[in-house]
PDB file of C-alpha atoms and ligand atoms in Angstrom:
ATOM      1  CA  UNK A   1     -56.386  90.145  26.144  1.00 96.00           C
ATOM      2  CA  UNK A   2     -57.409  93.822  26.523  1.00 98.00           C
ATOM      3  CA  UNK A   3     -61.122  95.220  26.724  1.00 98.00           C
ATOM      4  CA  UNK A   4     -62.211  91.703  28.168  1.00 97.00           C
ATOM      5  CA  UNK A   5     -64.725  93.188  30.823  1.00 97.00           C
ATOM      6  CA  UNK A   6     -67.445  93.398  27.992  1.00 97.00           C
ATOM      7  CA  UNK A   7     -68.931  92.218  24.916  1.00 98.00           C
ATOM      8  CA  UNK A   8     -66.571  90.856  22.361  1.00 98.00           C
ATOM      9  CA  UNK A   9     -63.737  90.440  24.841  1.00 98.00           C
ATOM     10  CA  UNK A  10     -65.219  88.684  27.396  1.00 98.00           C
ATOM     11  CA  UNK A  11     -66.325  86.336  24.496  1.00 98.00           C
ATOM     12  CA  UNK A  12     -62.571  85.872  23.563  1.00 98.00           C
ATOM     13  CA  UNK A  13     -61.714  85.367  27.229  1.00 98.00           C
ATOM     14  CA  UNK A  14     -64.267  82.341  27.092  1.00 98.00           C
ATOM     15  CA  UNK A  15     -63.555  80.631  24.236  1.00 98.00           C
ATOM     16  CA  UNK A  16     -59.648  81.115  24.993  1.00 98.00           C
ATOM     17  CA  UNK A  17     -59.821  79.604  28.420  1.00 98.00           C
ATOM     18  CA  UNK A  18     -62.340  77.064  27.410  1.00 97.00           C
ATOM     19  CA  UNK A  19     -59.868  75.762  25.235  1.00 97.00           C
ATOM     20  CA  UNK A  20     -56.867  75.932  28.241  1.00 97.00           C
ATOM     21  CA  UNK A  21     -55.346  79.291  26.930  1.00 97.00           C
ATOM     22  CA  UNK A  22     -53.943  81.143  30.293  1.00 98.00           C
ATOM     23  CA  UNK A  23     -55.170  84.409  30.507  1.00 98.00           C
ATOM     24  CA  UNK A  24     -54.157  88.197  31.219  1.00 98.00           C
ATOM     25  CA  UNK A  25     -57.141  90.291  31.198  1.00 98.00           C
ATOM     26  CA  UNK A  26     -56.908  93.749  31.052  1.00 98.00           C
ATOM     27  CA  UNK A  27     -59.879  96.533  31.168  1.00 98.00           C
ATOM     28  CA  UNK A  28     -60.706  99.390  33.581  1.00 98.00           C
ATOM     29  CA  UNK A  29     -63.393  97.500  35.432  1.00 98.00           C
ATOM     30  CA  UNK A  30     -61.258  95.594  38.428  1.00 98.00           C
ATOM     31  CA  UNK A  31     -64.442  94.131  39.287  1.00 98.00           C
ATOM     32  CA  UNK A  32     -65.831  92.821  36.319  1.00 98.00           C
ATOM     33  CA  UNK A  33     -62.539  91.688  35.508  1.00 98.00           C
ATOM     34  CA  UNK A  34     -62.154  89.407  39.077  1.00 98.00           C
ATOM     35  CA  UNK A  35     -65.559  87.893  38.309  1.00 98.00           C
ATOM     36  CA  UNK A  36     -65.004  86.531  34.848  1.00 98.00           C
ATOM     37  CA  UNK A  37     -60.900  85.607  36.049  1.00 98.00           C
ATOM     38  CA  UNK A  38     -63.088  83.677  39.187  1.00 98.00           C
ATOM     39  CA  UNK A  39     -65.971  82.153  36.354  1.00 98.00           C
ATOM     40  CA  UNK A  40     -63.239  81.222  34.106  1.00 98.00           C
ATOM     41  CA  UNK A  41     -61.326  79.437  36.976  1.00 98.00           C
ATOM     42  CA  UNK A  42     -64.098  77.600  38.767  1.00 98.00           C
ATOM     43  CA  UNK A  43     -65.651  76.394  34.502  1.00 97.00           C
ATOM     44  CA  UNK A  44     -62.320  75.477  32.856  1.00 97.00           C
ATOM     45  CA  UNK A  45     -59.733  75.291  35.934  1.00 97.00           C
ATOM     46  CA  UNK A  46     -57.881  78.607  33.696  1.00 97.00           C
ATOM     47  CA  UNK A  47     -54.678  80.265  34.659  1.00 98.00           C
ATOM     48  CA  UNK A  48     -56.309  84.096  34.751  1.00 98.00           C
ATOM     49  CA  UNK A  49     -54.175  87.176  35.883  1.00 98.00           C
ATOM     50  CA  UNK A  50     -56.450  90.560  36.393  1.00 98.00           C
ATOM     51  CA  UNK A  51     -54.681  93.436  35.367  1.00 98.00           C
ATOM     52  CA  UNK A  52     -56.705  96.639  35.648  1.00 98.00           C
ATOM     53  CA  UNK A  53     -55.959  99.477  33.681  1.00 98.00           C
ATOM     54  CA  UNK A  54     -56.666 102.369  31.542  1.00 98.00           C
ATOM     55  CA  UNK A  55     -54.935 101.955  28.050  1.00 98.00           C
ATOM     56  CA  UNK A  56     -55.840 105.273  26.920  1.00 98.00           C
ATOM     57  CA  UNK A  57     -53.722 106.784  30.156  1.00 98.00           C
ATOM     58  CA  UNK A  58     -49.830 106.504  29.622  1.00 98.00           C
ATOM     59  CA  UNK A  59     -48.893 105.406  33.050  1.00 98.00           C
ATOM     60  CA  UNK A  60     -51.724 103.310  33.842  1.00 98.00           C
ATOM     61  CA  UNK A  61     -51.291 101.625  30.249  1.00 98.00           C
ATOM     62  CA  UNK A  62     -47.213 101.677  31.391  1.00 98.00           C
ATOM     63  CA  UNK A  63     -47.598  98.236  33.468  1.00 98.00           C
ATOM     64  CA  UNK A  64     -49.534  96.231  30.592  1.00 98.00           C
ATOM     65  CA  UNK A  65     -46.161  97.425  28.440  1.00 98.00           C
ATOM     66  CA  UNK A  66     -44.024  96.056  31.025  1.00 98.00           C
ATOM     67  CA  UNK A  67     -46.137  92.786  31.807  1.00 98.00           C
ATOM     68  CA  UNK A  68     -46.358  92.069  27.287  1.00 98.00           C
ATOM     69  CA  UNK A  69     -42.168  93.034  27.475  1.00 98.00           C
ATOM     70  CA  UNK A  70     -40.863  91.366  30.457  1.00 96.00           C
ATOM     71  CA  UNK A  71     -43.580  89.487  33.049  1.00 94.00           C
ATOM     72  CA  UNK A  72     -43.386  85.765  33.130  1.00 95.00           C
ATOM     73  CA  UNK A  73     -44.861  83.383  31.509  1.00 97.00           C
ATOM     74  CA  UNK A  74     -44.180  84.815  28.525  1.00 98.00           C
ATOM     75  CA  UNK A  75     -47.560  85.921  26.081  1.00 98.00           C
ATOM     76  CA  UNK A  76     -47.955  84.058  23.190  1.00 98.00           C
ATOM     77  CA  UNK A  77     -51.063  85.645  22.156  1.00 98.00           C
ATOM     78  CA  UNK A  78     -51.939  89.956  22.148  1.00 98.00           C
ATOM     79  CA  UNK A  79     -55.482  90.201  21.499  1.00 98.00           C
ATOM     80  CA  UNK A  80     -55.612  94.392  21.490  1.00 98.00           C
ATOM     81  CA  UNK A  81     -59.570  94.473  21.859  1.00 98.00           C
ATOM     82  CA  UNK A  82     -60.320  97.490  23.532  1.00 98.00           C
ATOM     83  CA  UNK A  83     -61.826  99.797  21.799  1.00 98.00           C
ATOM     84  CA  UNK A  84     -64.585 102.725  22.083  1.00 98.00           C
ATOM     85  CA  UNK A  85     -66.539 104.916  19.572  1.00 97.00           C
ATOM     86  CA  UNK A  86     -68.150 108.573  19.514  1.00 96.00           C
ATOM     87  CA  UNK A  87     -71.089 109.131  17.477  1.00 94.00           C
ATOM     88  CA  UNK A  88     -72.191 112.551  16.339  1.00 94.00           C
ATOM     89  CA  UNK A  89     -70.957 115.514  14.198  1.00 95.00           C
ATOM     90  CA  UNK A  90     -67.463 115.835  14.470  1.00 97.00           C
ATOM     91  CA  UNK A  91     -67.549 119.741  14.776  1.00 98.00           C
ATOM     92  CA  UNK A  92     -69.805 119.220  17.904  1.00 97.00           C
ATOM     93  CA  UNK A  93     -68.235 116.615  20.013  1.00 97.00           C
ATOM     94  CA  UNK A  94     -65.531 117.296  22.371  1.00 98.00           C
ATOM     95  CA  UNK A  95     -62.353 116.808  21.494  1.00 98.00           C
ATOM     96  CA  UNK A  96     -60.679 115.677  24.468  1.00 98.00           C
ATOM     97  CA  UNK A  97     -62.946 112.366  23.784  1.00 97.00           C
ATOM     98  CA  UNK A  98     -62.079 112.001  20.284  1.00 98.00           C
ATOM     99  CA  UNK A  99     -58.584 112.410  21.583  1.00 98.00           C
ATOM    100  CA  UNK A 100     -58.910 109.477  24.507  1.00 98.00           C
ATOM    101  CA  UNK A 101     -60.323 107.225  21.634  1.00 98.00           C
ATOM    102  CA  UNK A 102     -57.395 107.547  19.831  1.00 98.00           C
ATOM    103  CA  UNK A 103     -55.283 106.976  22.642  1.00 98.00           C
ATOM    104  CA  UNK A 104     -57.282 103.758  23.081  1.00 98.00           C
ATOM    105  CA  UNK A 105     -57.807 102.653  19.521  1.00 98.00           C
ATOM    106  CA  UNK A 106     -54.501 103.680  17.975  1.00 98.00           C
ATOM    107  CA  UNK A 107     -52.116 104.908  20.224  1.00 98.00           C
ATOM    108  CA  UNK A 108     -52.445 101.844  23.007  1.00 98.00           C
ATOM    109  CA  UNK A 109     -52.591  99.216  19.883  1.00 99.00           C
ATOM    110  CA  UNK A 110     -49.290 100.584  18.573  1.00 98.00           C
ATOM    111  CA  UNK A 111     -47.802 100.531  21.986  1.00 98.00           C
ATOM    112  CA  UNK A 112     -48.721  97.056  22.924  1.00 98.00           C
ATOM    113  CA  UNK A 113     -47.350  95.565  20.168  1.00 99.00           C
ATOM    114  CA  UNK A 114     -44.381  97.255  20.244  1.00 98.00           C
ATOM    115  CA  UNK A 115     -43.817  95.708  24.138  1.00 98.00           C
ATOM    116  CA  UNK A 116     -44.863  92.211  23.224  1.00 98.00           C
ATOM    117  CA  UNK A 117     -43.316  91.566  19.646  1.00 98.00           C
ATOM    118  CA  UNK A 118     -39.342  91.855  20.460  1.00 98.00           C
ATOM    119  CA  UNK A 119     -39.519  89.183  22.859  1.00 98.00           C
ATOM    120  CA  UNK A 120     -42.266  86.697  20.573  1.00 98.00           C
ATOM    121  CA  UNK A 121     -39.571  87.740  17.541  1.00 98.00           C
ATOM    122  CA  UNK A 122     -37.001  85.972  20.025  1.00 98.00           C
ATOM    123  CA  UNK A 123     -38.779  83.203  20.481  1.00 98.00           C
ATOM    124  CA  UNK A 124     -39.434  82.298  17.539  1.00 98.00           C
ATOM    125  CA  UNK A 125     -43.341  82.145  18.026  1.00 98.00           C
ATOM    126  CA  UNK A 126     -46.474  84.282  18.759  1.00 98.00           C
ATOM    127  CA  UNK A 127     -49.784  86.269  17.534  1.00 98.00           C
ATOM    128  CA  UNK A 128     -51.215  89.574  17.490  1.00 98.00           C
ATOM    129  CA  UNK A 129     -54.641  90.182  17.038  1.00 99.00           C
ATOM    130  CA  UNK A 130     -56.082  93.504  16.433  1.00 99.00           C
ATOM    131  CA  UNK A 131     -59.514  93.873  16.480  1.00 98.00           C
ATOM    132  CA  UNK A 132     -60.406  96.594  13.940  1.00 98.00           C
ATOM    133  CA  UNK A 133     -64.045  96.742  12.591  1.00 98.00           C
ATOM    134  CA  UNK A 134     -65.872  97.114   9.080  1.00 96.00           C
ATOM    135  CA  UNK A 135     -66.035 100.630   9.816  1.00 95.00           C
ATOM    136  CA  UNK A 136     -61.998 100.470   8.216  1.00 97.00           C
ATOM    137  CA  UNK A 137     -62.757 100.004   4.634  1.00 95.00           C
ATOM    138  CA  UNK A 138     -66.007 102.867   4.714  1.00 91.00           C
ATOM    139  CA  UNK A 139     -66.106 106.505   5.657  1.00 91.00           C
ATOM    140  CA  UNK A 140     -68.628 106.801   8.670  1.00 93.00           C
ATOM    141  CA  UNK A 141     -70.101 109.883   8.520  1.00 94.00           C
ATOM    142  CA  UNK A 142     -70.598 110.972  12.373  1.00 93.00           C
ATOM    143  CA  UNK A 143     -68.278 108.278  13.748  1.00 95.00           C
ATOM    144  CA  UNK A 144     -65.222 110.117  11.726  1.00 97.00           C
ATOM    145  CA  UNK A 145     -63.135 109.296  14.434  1.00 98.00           C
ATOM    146  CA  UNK A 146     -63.366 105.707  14.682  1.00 97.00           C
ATOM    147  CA  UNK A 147     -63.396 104.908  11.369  1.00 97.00           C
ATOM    148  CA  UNK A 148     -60.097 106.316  11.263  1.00 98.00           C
ATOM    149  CA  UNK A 149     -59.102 104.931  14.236  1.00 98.00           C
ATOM    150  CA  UNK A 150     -59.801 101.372  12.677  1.00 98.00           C
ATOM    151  CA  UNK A 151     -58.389 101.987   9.160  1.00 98.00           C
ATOM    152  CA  UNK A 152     -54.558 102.819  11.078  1.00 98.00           C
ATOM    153  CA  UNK A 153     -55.149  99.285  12.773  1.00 98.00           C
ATOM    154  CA  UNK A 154     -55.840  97.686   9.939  1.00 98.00           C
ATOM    155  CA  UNK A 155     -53.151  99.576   7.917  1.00 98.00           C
ATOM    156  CA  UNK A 156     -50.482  99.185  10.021  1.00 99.00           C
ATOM    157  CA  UNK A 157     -51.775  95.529  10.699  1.00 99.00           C
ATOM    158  CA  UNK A 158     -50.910  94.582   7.440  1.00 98.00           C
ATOM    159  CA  UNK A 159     -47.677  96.270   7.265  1.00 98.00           C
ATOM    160  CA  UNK A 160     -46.421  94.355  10.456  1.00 98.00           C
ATOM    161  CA  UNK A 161     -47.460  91.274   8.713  1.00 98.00           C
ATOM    162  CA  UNK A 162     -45.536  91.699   5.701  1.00 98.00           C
ATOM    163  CA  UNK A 163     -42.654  92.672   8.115  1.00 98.00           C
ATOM    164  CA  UNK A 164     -42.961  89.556  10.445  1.00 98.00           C
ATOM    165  CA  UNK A 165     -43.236  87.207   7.744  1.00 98.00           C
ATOM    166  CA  UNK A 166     -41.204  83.799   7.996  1.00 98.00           C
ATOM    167  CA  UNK A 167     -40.295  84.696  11.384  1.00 98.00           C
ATOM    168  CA  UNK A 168     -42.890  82.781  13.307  1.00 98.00           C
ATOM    169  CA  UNK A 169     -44.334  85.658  14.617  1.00 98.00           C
ATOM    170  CA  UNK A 170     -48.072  86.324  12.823  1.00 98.00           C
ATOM    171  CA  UNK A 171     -50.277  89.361  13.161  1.00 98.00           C
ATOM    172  CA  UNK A 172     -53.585  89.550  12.143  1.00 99.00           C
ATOM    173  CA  UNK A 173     -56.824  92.338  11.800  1.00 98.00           C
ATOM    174  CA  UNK A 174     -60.273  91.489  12.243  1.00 98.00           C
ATOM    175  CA  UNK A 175     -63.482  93.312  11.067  1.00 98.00           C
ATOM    176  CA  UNK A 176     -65.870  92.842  12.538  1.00 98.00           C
ATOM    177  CA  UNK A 177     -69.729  94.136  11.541  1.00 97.00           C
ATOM    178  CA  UNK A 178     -71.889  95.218  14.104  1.00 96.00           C
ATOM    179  CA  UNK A 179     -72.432  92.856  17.324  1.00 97.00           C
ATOM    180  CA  UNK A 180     -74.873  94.039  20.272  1.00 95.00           C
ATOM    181  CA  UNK A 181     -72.758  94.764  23.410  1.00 96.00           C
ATOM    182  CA  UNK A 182     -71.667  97.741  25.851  1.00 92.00           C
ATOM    183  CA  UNK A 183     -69.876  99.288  22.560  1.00 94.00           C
ATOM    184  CA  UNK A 184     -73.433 101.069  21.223  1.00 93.00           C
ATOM    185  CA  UNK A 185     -74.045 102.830  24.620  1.00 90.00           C
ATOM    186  CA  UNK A 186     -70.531 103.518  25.279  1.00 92.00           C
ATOM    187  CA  UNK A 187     -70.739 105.833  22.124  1.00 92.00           C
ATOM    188  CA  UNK A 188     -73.774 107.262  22.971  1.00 88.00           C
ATOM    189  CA  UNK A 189     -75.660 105.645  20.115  1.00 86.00           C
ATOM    190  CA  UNK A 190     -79.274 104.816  20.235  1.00 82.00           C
ATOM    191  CA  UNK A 191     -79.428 104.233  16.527  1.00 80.00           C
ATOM    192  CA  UNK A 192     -78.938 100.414  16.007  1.00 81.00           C
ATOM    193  CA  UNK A 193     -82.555  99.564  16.883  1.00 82.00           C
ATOM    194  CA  UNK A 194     -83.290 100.941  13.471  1.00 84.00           C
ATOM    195  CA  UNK A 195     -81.030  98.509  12.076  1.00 87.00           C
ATOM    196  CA  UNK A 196     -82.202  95.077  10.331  1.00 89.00           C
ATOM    197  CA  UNK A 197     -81.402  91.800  11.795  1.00 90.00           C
ATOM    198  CA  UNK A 198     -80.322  91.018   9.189  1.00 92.00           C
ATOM    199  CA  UNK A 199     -76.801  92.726  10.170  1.00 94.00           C
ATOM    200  CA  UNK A 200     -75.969  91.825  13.731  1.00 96.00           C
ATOM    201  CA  UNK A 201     -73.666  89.164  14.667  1.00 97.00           C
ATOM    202  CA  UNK A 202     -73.046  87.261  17.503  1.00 98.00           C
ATOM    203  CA  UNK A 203     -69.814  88.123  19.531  1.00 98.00           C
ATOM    204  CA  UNK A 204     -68.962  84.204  19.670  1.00 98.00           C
ATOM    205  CA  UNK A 205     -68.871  83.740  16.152  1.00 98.00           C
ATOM    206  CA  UNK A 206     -66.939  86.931  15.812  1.00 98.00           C
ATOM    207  CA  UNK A 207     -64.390  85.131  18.225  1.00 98.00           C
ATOM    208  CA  UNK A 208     -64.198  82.044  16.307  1.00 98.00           C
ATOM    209  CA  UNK A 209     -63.734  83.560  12.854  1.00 98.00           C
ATOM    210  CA  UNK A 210     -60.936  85.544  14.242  1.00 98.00           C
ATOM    211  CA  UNK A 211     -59.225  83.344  16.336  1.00 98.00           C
ATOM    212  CA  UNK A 212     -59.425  80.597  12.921  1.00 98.00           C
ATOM    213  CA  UNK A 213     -58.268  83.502  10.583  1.00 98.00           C
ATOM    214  CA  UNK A 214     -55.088  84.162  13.288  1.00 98.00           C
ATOM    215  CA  UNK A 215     -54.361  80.537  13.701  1.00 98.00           C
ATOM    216  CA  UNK A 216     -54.326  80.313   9.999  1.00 98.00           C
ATOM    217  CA  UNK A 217     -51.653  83.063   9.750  1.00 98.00           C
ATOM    218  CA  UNK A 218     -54.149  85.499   7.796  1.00 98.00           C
ATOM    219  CA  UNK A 219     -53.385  89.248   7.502  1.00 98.00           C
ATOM    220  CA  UNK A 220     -57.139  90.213   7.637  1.00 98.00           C
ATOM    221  CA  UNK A 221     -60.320  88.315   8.457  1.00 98.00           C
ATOM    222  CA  UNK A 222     -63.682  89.922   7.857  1.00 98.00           C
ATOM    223  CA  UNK A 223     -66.260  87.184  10.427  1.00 98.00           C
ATOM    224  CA  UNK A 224     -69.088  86.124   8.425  1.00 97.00           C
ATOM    225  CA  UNK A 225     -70.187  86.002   5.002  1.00 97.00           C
ATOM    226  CA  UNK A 226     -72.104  88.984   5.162  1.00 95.00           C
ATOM    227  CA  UNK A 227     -69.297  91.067   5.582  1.00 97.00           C
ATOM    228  CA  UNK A 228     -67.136  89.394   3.505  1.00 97.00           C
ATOM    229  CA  UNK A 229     -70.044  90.111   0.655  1.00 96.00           C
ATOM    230  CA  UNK A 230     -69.877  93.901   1.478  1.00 92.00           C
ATOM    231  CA  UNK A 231     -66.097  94.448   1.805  1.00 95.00           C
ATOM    232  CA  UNK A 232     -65.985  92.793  -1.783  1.00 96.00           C
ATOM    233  CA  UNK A 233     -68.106  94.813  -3.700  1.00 93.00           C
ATOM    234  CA  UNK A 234     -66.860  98.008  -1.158  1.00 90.00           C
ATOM    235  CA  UNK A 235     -63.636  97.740  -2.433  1.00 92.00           C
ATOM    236  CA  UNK A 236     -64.903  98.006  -6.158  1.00 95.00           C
ATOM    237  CA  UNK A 237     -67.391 101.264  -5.617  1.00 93.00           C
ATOM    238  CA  UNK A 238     -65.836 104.023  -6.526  1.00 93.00           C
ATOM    239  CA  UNK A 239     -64.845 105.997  -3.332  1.00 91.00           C
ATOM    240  CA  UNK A 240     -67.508 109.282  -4.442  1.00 93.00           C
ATOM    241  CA  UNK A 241     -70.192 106.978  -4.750  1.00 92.00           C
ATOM    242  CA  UNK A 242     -69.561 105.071  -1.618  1.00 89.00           C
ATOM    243  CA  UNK A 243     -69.213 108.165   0.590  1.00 91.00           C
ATOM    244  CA  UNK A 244     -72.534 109.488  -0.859  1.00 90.00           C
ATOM    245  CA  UNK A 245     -73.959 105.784   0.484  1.00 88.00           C
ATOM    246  CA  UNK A 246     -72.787 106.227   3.778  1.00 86.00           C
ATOM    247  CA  UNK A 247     -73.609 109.402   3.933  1.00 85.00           C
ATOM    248  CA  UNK A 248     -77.263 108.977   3.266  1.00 84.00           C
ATOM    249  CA  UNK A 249     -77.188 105.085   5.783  1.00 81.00           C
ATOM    250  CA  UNK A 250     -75.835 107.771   8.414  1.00 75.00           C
ATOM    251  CA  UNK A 251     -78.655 109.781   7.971  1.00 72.00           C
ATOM    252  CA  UNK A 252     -81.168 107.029   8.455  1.00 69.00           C
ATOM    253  CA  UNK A 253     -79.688 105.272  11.543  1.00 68.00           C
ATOM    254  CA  UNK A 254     -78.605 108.767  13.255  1.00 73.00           C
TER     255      UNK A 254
HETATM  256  N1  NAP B 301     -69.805  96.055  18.837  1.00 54.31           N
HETATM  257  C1  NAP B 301     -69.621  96.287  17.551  1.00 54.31           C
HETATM  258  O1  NAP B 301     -70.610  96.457  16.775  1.00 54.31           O
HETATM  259  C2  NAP B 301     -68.233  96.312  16.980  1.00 54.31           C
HETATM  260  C3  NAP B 301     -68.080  96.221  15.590  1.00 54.31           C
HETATM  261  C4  NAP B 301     -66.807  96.237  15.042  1.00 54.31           C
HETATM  262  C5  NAP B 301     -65.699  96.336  15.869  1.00 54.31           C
HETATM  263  N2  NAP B 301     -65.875  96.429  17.239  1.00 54.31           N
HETATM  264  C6  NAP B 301     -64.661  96.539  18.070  1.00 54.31           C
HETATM  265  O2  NAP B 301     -64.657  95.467  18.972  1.00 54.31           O
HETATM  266  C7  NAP B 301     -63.874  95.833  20.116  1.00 54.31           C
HETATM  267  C8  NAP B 301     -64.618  95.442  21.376  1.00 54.31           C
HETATM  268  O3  NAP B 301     -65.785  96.231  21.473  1.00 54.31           O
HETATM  269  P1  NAP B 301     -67.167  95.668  22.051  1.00 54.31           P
HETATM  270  O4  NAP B 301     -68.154  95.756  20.971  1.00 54.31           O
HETATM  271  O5  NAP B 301     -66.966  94.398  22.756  1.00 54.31           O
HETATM  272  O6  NAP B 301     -67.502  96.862  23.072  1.00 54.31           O
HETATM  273  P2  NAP B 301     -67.695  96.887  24.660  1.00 54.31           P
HETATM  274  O7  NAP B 301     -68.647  95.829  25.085  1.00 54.31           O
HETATM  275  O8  NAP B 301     -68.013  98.309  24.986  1.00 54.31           O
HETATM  276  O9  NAP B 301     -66.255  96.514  25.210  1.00 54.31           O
HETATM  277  C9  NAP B 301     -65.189  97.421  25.149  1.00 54.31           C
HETATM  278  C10 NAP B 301     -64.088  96.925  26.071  1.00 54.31           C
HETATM  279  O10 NAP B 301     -63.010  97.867  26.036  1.00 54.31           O
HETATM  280  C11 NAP B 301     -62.659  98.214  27.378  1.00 54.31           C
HETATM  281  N3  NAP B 301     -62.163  99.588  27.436  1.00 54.31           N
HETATM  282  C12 NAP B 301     -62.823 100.719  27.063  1.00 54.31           C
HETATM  283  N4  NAP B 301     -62.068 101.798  27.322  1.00 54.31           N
HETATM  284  C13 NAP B 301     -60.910 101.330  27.867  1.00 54.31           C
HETATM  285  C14 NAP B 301     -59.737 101.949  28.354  1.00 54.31           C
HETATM  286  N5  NAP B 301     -59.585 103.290  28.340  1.00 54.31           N
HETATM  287  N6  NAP B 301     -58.747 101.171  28.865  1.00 54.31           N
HETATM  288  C15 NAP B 301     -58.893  99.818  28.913  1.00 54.31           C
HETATM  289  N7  NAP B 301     -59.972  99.176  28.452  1.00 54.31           N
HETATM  290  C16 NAP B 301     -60.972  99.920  27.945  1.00 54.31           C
HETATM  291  C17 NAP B 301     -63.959  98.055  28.161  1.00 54.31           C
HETATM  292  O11 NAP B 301     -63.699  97.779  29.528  1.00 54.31           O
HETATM  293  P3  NAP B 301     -63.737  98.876  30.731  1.00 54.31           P
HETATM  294  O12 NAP B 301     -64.890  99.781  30.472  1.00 54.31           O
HETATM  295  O13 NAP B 301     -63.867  98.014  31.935  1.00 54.31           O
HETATM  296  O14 NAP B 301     -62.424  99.565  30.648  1.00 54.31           O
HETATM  297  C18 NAP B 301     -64.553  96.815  27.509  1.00 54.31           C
HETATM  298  O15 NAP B 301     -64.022  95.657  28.101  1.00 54.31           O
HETATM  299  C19 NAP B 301     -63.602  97.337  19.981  1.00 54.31           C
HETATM  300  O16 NAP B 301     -62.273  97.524  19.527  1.00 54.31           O
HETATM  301  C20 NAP B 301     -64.601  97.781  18.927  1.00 54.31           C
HETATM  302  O17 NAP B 301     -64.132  98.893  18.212  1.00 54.31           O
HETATM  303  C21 NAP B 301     -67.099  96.416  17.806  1.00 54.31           C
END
């Protein structure tokens, strides 16, 4: 379970050990991490290993590889959560972030999943969730970046899907829409308060939706029916029209 210091992924961590799921939580933030493995221990008597790292580093992201390919017990579940976004002209920011969120959002999704599936093909059994976001199916004018980023998980979500099918072995993509937590700030975003309501979810019912969707063996799940509204008639604009959208939404909630 990586990125679980915050937001979304401490809301998987929850609802996973609330239901007796043991846990390997994995984020930068040693400290954050040793106070939810402590909350979830002391609330649902959880199995929780802390596992600091940075997945956007090679070597520190080296010993969450080796853990998914050879620690015991085995994981039966990748939840690759982590993520970060920039926000601003893509001219203007610097590049050696953009870079680090692809290392993060691409690069460490790829590589976790390539550590953890041999051994869940061998068993017979396991599931990979990658947590994409909306932002897959739209250009994001100012967020270039992540959008990106989030279309290759999604992308090569599917594929592996198609790949692992009828060997017991299911991976699945979520989208979310947009859900208040340390992801806005992170990316330097002060935007969202111009936002309605109307489009925020909750990070629990994010959780659930997903977690049903990848129990349920689905390539893709979009959580709520907003969402799944908007990636319908997305996927029929035509791809002019819907870049002049965005491009006008980005202007408003800059
Ligand atoms: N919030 C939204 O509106 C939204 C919408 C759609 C999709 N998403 C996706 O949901 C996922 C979770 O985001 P969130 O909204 O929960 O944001 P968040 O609260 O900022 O959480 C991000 C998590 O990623 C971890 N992380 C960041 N950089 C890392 C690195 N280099 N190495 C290891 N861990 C790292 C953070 O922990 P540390 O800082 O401790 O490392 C934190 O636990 C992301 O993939 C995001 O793209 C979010």
């Amino acid at each position: 379970m990586t990125g679980a210091s915050s937001g979304i992924g401490r809301s998987f961590a929850e609802r996973l050990a609330a239901e007796g799921t043991s846990l390997v939580l994995v984020a930068r933030r040693r400290d954050r991490l040793e106070e939810l493995a402590a909350d979830l221990r002391r609330r649902h008597d959880a199995e929780v290993e802390v596992l600091p790292a940075d997945l956007a580093a090679p070597v520190s992201r080296r010993s969450v590889e080796v853990r998914l390919a050879t620690g015991t017990p085995p994981v039966d579940l990748l939840v690759n959560n982590a993520g970060v976004g920039t926000h601003g002209d893509f001219a203007r920011l610097p590049v050696d972030r953009e870079d680090q969120q692809v290392q993060l959002n691409v690069v460490a999704v790829q590589r976790l999943c390539s550590a953890v599936l041999p051994g869940m093909l061998d068993r017979r059994r396991g599931h990979v969730l990658n947590v994409s976001s909306i932002a897959a199916l739209l250009p994001v004018p100012r967020s270039a970046t992540y959008a990106a980023t989030k279309a290759f998980v999604c992308s090569f979500t599917d594929s592996l899907h198609e790949e692992l099918r009828g060997s017991g072995v299911v991976a699945t993509s979520s989208l979310p829409g947009f859900v208040r937590t340390g992801f806005q700030e992170a990316a330097d975003w002060s935007g969202q308060d111009r936002l309605p309501k109307l489009v925020w979810l909750r990070a629990e019912d994010v959780v659930a939706d997903s977690l049903d969707g990848a129990w349920a063996g689905r390539a893709r799940v979009v959580p709520d029916l907003r969402y799944r509204a908007t990636a319908a008639v997305t996927s029929v604009v035509p791809p002019s029209i819907r870049r002049w959208m965005l491009g006008r939404t980005a202007s408003i909630v800059d």
